[in-house]
Amino acid sequence: MTADFTDDFRFSTTPEAAALVRRACHRLLPDCIGVSRATPQEDRAGVDYWISTPRGRLSLDLKLRRRDYRARSGGLDCVIELDGHGSSGWLLKAGAADLLLFATADSHKCALFRTRELRTALLMNLSRWMMDGRAKEITTESVHAGRTWQNRAVIVDADLLWQAIDQLDGTEWDAAANDGMAA
């Protein structure tokens, strides 16, 4: 399966996307006091937004899709890039953002994860999830500035990721969750 994320990437820089991010962060992070767009240079380094809290700033990487393919089933699929351009995908790269927000523009469903916890849960469970069919590998294709490239990614349900993260230390992170609606 090949999924083209070019239009999703373009949409992620619109005012509508920024509004969705602000609503999600203020609702999912109780101590959020502000959300600001990162600079183009920070964006290229993997930070799309900065979240201000009383304890300091957190960096956020937005993974936005315009269409929710599981809207009727109630779940939220997270597309996690494993590799592309001959290097590790965004989740496995050093210097990744503190938080990852997966969101869909049409259904307003979202899931917010701490990057380090998500990375650990994925690395510990992905091979088993692939074998038992709970994760599916896809190829994504993107076009930007006249260049086309393909990446290898997996689709994993947000609730499955949360369960795996909860099992890491036996406690839930209540500050952010997969609560369905970002609006």
PDB file of C-alpha atoms in Angstrom:
ATOM      1  CA  MET A   1       0.000   0.000   0.000  1.00  0.00           C
ATOM      2  CA  THR A   2       1.298   3.445  -0.905  1.00  0.00           C
ATOM      3  CA  ALA A   3      -0.126   6.542   0.778  1.00  0.00           C
ATOM      4  CA  ASP A   4       0.570  10.019  -0.619  1.00  0.00           C
ATOM      5  CA  PHE A   5       0.987  12.543   2.203  1.00  0.00           C
ATOM      6  CA  THR A   6       1.831  15.547   0.030  1.00  0.00           C
ATOM      7  CA  ASP A   7      -1.554  17.270   0.509  1.00  0.00           C
ATOM      8  CA  ASP A   8      -1.547  16.454   4.240  1.00  0.00           C
ATOM      9  CA  PHE A   9       1.887  18.058   4.576  1.00  0.00           C
ATOM     10  CA  ARG A  10       0.673  21.166   2.731  1.00  0.00           C
ATOM     11  CA  PHE A  11      -2.440  21.353   4.925  1.00  0.00           C
ATOM     12  CA  SER A  12      -0.369  21.081   8.126  1.00  0.00           C
ATOM     13  CA  THR A  13       0.963  24.613   7.577  1.00  0.00           C
ATOM     14  CA  THR A  14      -2.468  26.274   7.286  1.00  0.00           C
ATOM     15  CA  PRO A  15      -4.225  28.441   9.902  1.00  0.00           C
ATOM     16  CA  GLU A  16      -6.851  25.677  10.260  1.00  0.00           C
ATOM     17  CA  ALA A  17      -4.154  23.210  11.264  1.00  0.00           C
ATOM     18  CA  ALA A  18      -2.655  25.684  13.745  1.00  0.00           C
ATOM     19  CA  ALA A  19      -6.088  26.174  15.338  1.00  0.00           C
ATOM     20  CA  LEU A  20      -6.520  22.398  15.670  1.00  0.00           C
ATOM     21  CA  VAL A  21      -3.100  22.128  17.362  1.00  0.00           C
ATOM     22  CA  ARG A  22      -3.887  24.961  19.787  1.00  0.00           C
ATOM     23  CA  ARG A  23      -7.239  23.427  20.789  1.00  0.00           C
ATOM     24  CA  ALA A  24      -5.703  19.985  21.269  1.00  0.00           C
ATOM     25  CA  CYS A  25      -2.768  21.250  23.342  1.00  0.00           C
ATOM     26  CA  HIS A  26      -4.902  23.419  25.617  1.00  0.00           C
ATOM     27  CA  ARG A  27      -7.281  20.517  26.220  1.00  0.00           C
ATOM     28  CA  LEU A  28      -4.779  17.659  26.527  1.00  0.00           C
ATOM     29  CA  LEU A  29      -2.059  19.479  28.476  1.00  0.00           C
ATOM     30  CA  PRO A  30      -3.646  21.020  31.586  1.00  0.00           C
ATOM     31  CA  ASP A  31      -0.655  23.299  32.193  1.00  0.00           C
ATOM     32  CA  CYS A  32      -0.482  24.607  28.596  1.00  0.00           C
ATOM     33  CA  ILE A  33      -0.438  28.408  28.642  1.00  0.00           C
ATOM     34  CA  GLY A  34       0.443  29.010  25.005  1.00  0.00           C
ATOM     35  CA  VAL A  35       1.157  27.469  21.617  1.00  0.00           C
ATOM     36  CA  SER A  36       3.340  29.083  18.970  1.00  0.00           C
ATOM     37  CA  ARG A  37       4.496  28.001  15.530  1.00  0.00           C
ATOM     38  CA  ALA A  38       8.159  27.069  15.205  1.00  0.00           C
ATOM     39  CA  THR A  39      10.424  28.861  12.758  1.00  0.00           C
ATOM     40  CA  PRO A  40      11.037  27.308   9.313  1.00  0.00           C
ATOM     41  CA  GLN A  41      14.531  26.286  10.480  1.00  0.00           C
ATOM     42  CA  GLU A  42      13.113  24.586  13.605  1.00  0.00           C
ATOM     43  CA  ASP A  43      10.485  22.921  11.423  1.00  0.00           C
ATOM     44  CA  ARG A  44      13.198  21.371   9.243  1.00  0.00           C
ATOM     45  CA  ALA A  45      14.774  20.035  12.457  1.00  0.00           C
ATOM     46  CA  GLY A  46      11.497  18.323  13.455  1.00  0.00           C
ATOM     47  CA  VAL A  47       9.786  20.906  15.675  1.00  0.00           C
ATOM     48  CA  ASP A  48       6.490  22.255  14.336  1.00  0.00           C
ATOM     49  CA  TYR A  49       5.212  24.032  17.468  1.00  0.00           C
ATOM     50  CA  TRP A  50       6.361  25.203  20.889  1.00  0.00           C
ATOM     51  CA  ILE A  51       4.111  24.585  23.876  1.00  0.00           C
ATOM     52  CA  SER A  52       4.567  27.010  26.779  1.00  0.00           C
ATOM     53  CA  THR A  53       3.980  25.721  30.311  1.00  0.00           C
ATOM     54  CA  PRO A  54       4.809  27.157  33.747  1.00  0.00           C
ATOM     55  CA  ARG A  55       7.799  24.746  33.806  1.00  0.00           C
ATOM     56  CA  GLY A  56       9.176  25.838  30.414  1.00  0.00           C
ATOM     57  CA  ARG A  57       8.725  25.079  26.726  1.00  0.00           C
ATOM     58  CA  LEU A  58       8.063  21.722  25.119  1.00  0.00           C
ATOM     59  CA  SER A  59       8.670  21.016  21.449  1.00  0.00           C
ATOM     60  CA  LEU A  60       5.902  19.371  19.424  1.00  0.00           C
ATOM     61  CA  ASP A  61       5.982  17.507  16.117  1.00  0.00           C
ATOM     62  CA  LEU A  62       2.605  17.497  14.339  1.00  0.00           C
ATOM     63  CA  LYS A  63       1.526  14.424  12.376  1.00  0.00           C
ATOM     64  CA  LEU A  64      -1.648  15.683  10.731  1.00  0.00           C
ATOM     65  CA  ARG A  65      -3.849  13.975   8.192  1.00  0.00           C
ATOM     66  CA  ARG A  66      -6.755  15.689   6.491  1.00  0.00           C
ATOM     67  CA  ARG A  67      -8.836  12.511   6.396  1.00  0.00           C
ATOM     68  CA  ASP A  68      -9.605  10.083   9.214  1.00  0.00           C
ATOM     69  CA  TYR A  69      -9.856   6.661   7.614  1.00  0.00           C
ATOM     70  CA  ARG A  70     -11.208   5.121  10.828  1.00  0.00           C
ATOM     71  CA  ALA A  71     -13.786   7.800  11.654  1.00  0.00           C
ATOM     72  CA  ARG A  72     -16.660   5.312  11.797  1.00  0.00           C
ATOM     73  CA  SER A  73     -14.850   2.773  13.973  1.00  0.00           C
ATOM     74  CA  GLY A  74     -13.882   5.297  16.615  1.00  0.00           C
ATOM     75  CA  GLY A  75     -10.168   4.534  16.633  1.00  0.00           C
ATOM     76  CA  LEU A  76      -7.248   6.653  15.502  1.00  0.00           C
ATOM     77  CA  ASP A  77      -4.482   5.276  13.330  1.00  0.00           C
ATOM     78  CA  CYS A  78      -1.005   6.680  13.905  1.00  0.00           C
ATOM     79  CA  VAL A  79       1.301   6.551  10.882  1.00  0.00           C
ATOM     80  CA  ILE A  80       4.844   6.162  12.194  1.00  0.00           C
ATOM     81  CA  GLU A  81       7.727   6.660   9.783  1.00  0.00           C
ATOM     82  CA  LEU A  82      10.456   4.033  10.186  1.00  0.00           C
ATOM     83  CA  ASP A  83      12.883   5.096   7.484  1.00  0.00           C
ATOM     84  CA  GLY A  84      13.167   7.356   4.485  1.00  0.00           C
ATOM     85  CA  HIS A  85      15.761   9.190   2.431  1.00  0.00           C
ATOM     86  CA  GLY A  86      18.163   6.413   3.425  1.00  0.00           C
ATOM     87  CA  SER A  87      18.006   7.252   7.150  1.00  0.00           C
ATOM     88  CA  SER A  88      15.939   6.562  10.239  1.00  0.00           C
ATOM     89  CA  GLY A  89      12.400   7.904  10.312  1.00  0.00           C
ATOM     90  CA  TRP A  90      11.398  10.898  12.398  1.00  0.00           C
ATOM     91  CA  LEU A  91      10.592   8.864  15.515  1.00  0.00           C
ATOM     92  CA  LEU A  92      14.017   7.262  15.677  1.00  0.00           C
ATOM     93  CA  LYS A  93      16.121  10.334  14.876  1.00  0.00           C
ATOM     94  CA  ALA A  94      18.118  11.995  17.600  1.00  0.00           C
ATOM     95  CA  GLY A  95      16.815  15.386  18.583  1.00  0.00           C
ATOM     96  CA  ALA A  96      13.173  14.550  17.971  1.00  0.00           C
ATOM     97  CA  ALA A  97      10.531  16.813  19.510  1.00  0.00           C
ATOM     98  CA  ASP A  98       9.434  16.256  23.121  1.00  0.00           C
ATOM     99  CA  LEU A  99       5.852  15.514  22.082  1.00  0.00           C
ATOM    100  CA  LEU A 100       4.116  14.020  19.047  1.00  0.00           C
ATOM    101  CA  LEU A 101       0.566  15.013  18.179  1.00  0.00           C
ATOM    102  CA  PHE A 102      -1.281  12.742  15.761  1.00  0.00           C
ATOM    103  CA  ALA A 103      -4.448  14.473  14.547  1.00  0.00           C
ATOM    104  CA  THR A 104      -7.059  14.243  11.819  1.00  0.00           C
ATOM    105  CA  ALA A 105      -8.622  17.400  10.455  1.00  0.00           C
ATOM    106  CA  ASP A 106     -12.013  16.017   9.452  1.00  0.00           C
ATOM    107  CA  SER A 107     -12.906  14.113  12.644  1.00  0.00           C
ATOM    108  CA  HIS A 108     -10.741  16.196  15.024  1.00  0.00           C
ATOM    109  CA  LYS A 109      -9.494  13.022  16.713  1.00  0.00           C
ATOM    110  CA  CYS A 110      -6.045  13.292  18.209  1.00  0.00           C
ATOM    111  CA  ALA A 111      -3.496  11.501  20.342  1.00  0.00           C
ATOM    112  CA  LEU A 112      -0.595  13.171  22.112  1.00  0.00           C
ATOM    113  CA  PHE A 113       2.480  11.183  23.125  1.00  0.00           C
ATOM    114  CA  ARG A 114       5.817  11.838  24.754  1.00  0.00           C
ATOM    115  CA  THR A 115       8.309  10.952  22.031  1.00  0.00           C
ATOM    116  CA  ARG A 116      10.673   8.981  24.261  1.00  0.00           C
ATOM    117  CA  GLU A 117       7.875   6.791  25.651  1.00  0.00           C
ATOM    118  CA  LEU A 118       6.385   6.224  22.214  1.00  0.00           C
ATOM    119  CA  ARG A 119       9.787   5.256  20.800  1.00  0.00           C
ATOM    120  CA  THR A 120      10.396   2.752  23.616  1.00  0.00           C
ATOM    121  CA  ALA A 121       6.935   1.183  23.339  1.00  0.00           C
ATOM    122  CA  LEU A 122       7.237   0.889  19.573  1.00  0.00           C
ATOM    123  CA  LEU A 123      10.698  -0.675  19.635  1.00  0.00           C
ATOM    124  CA  MET A 124       9.647  -3.184  22.285  1.00  0.00           C
ATOM    125  CA  ASN A 125       6.443  -4.273  20.539  1.00  0.00           C
ATOM    126  CA  LEU A 126       6.517  -3.579  16.804  1.00  0.00           C
ATOM    127  CA  SER A 127       7.753  -6.970  15.593  1.00  0.00           C
ATOM    128  CA  ARG A 128       5.047  -8.764  17.601  1.00  0.00           C
ATOM    129  CA  TRP A 129       2.376  -6.333  16.407  1.00  0.00           C
ATOM    130  CA  MET A 130       3.450  -6.866  12.790  1.00  0.00           C
ATOM    131  CA  MET A 131       3.301 -10.650  13.199  1.00  0.00           C
ATOM    132  CA  ASP A 132      -0.154 -10.658  14.795  1.00  0.00           C
ATOM    133  CA  GLY A 133      -1.606  -8.072  12.387  1.00  0.00           C
ATOM    134  CA  ARG A 134      -2.074  -5.192  14.847  1.00  0.00           C
ATOM    135  CA  ALA A 135       0.414  -3.048  12.888  1.00  0.00           C
ATOM    136  CA  LYS A 136       0.584  -2.745   9.134  1.00  0.00           C
ATOM    137  CA  GLU A 137       3.568  -1.626   7.085  1.00  0.00           C
ATOM    138  CA  ILE A 138       2.977   0.883   4.293  1.00  0.00           C
ATOM    139  CA  THR A 139       5.037   2.952   1.887  1.00  0.00           C
ATOM    140  CA  THR A 140       4.388   6.672   1.976  1.00  0.00           C
ATOM    141  CA  GLU A 141       5.149   8.947  -0.933  1.00  0.00           C
ATOM    142  CA  SER A 142       5.731  12.672  -0.667  1.00  0.00           C
ATOM    143  CA  VAL A 143       6.531  15.451  -3.085  1.00  0.00           C
ATOM    144  CA  HIS A 144       8.110  18.692  -1.897  1.00  0.00           C
ATOM    145  CA  ALA A 145       9.997  21.354  -3.820  1.00  0.00           C
ATOM    146  CA  GLY A 146       9.901  19.228  -6.965  1.00  0.00           C
ATOM    147  CA  ARG A 147      11.400  16.156  -5.264  1.00  0.00           C
ATOM    148  CA  THR A 148       9.567  12.879  -4.739  1.00  0.00           C
ATOM    149  CA  TRP A 149      10.577  10.364  -2.096  1.00  0.00           C
ATOM    150  CA  GLN A 150       9.237   7.252  -0.445  1.00  0.00           C
ATOM    151  CA  ASN A 151       9.388   6.273   3.197  1.00  0.00           C
ATOM    152  CA  ARG A 152       8.611   3.061   5.021  1.00  0.00           C
ATOM    153  CA  ALA A 153       6.054   3.481   7.791  1.00  0.00           C
ATOM    154  CA  VAL A 154       3.713   1.486  10.012  1.00  0.00           C
ATOM    155  CA  ILE A 155       0.115   2.108  10.957  1.00  0.00           C
ATOM    156  CA  VAL A 156      -0.637   1.446  14.626  1.00  0.00           C
ATOM    157  CA  ASP A 157      -3.822   2.197  16.562  1.00  0.00           C
ATOM    158  CA  ALA A 158      -3.358   4.972  19.149  1.00  0.00           C
ATOM    159  CA  ASP A 159      -5.051   2.910  21.861  1.00  0.00           C
ATOM    160  CA  LEU A 160      -2.594   0.058  21.288  1.00  0.00           C
ATOM    161  CA  LEU A 161       0.292   2.515  21.648  1.00  0.00           C
ATOM    162  CA  TRP A 162      -1.185   3.861  24.899  1.00  0.00           C
ATOM    163  CA  GLN A 163      -1.556   0.346  26.299  1.00  0.00           C
ATOM    164  CA  ALA A 164       2.087  -0.402  25.517  1.00  0.00           C
ATOM    165  CA  ILE A 165       3.231   2.890  27.080  1.00  0.00           C
ATOM    166  CA  ASP A 166       1.171   2.207  30.202  1.00  0.00           C
ATOM    167  CA  GLN A 167       2.941  -1.150  30.539  1.00  0.00           C
ATOM    168  CA  LEU A 168       6.375   0.497  30.484  1.00  0.00           C
ATOM    169  CA  ASP A 169       6.120   1.704  34.052  1.00  0.00           C
ATOM    170  CA  GLY A 170       2.670   0.570  35.155  1.00  0.00           C
ATOM    171  CA  THR A 171       1.219   4.068  35.346  1.00  0.00           C
ATOM    172  CA  GLU A 172      -0.804   6.196  32.993  1.00  0.00           C
ATOM    173  CA  TRP A 173       0.240   9.656  31.879  1.00  0.00           C
ATOM    174  CA  ASP A 174      -2.938  11.606  32.526  1.00  0.00           C
ATOM    175  CA  ALA A 175      -1.712  14.924  31.120  1.00  0.00           C
ATOM    176  CA  ALA A 176      -2.386  13.860  27.546  1.00  0.00           C
ATOM    177  CA  ALA A 177      -4.353  11.045  26.078  1.00  0.00           C
ATOM    178  CA  ASN A 178      -6.146   9.729  23.070  1.00  0.00           C
ATOM    179  CA  ASP A 179      -9.467  11.348  23.897  1.00  0.00           C
ATOM    180  CA  GLY A 180     -11.060  11.466  20.505  1.00  0.00           C
ATOM    181  CA  MET A 181     -12.042  15.006  19.649  1.00  0.00           C
ATOM    182  CA  ALA A 182      -9.628  17.926  19.197  1.00  0.00           C
ATOM    183  CA  ALA A 183     -12.329  20.528  18.594  1.00  0.00           C
TER     184      ALA A 183
END
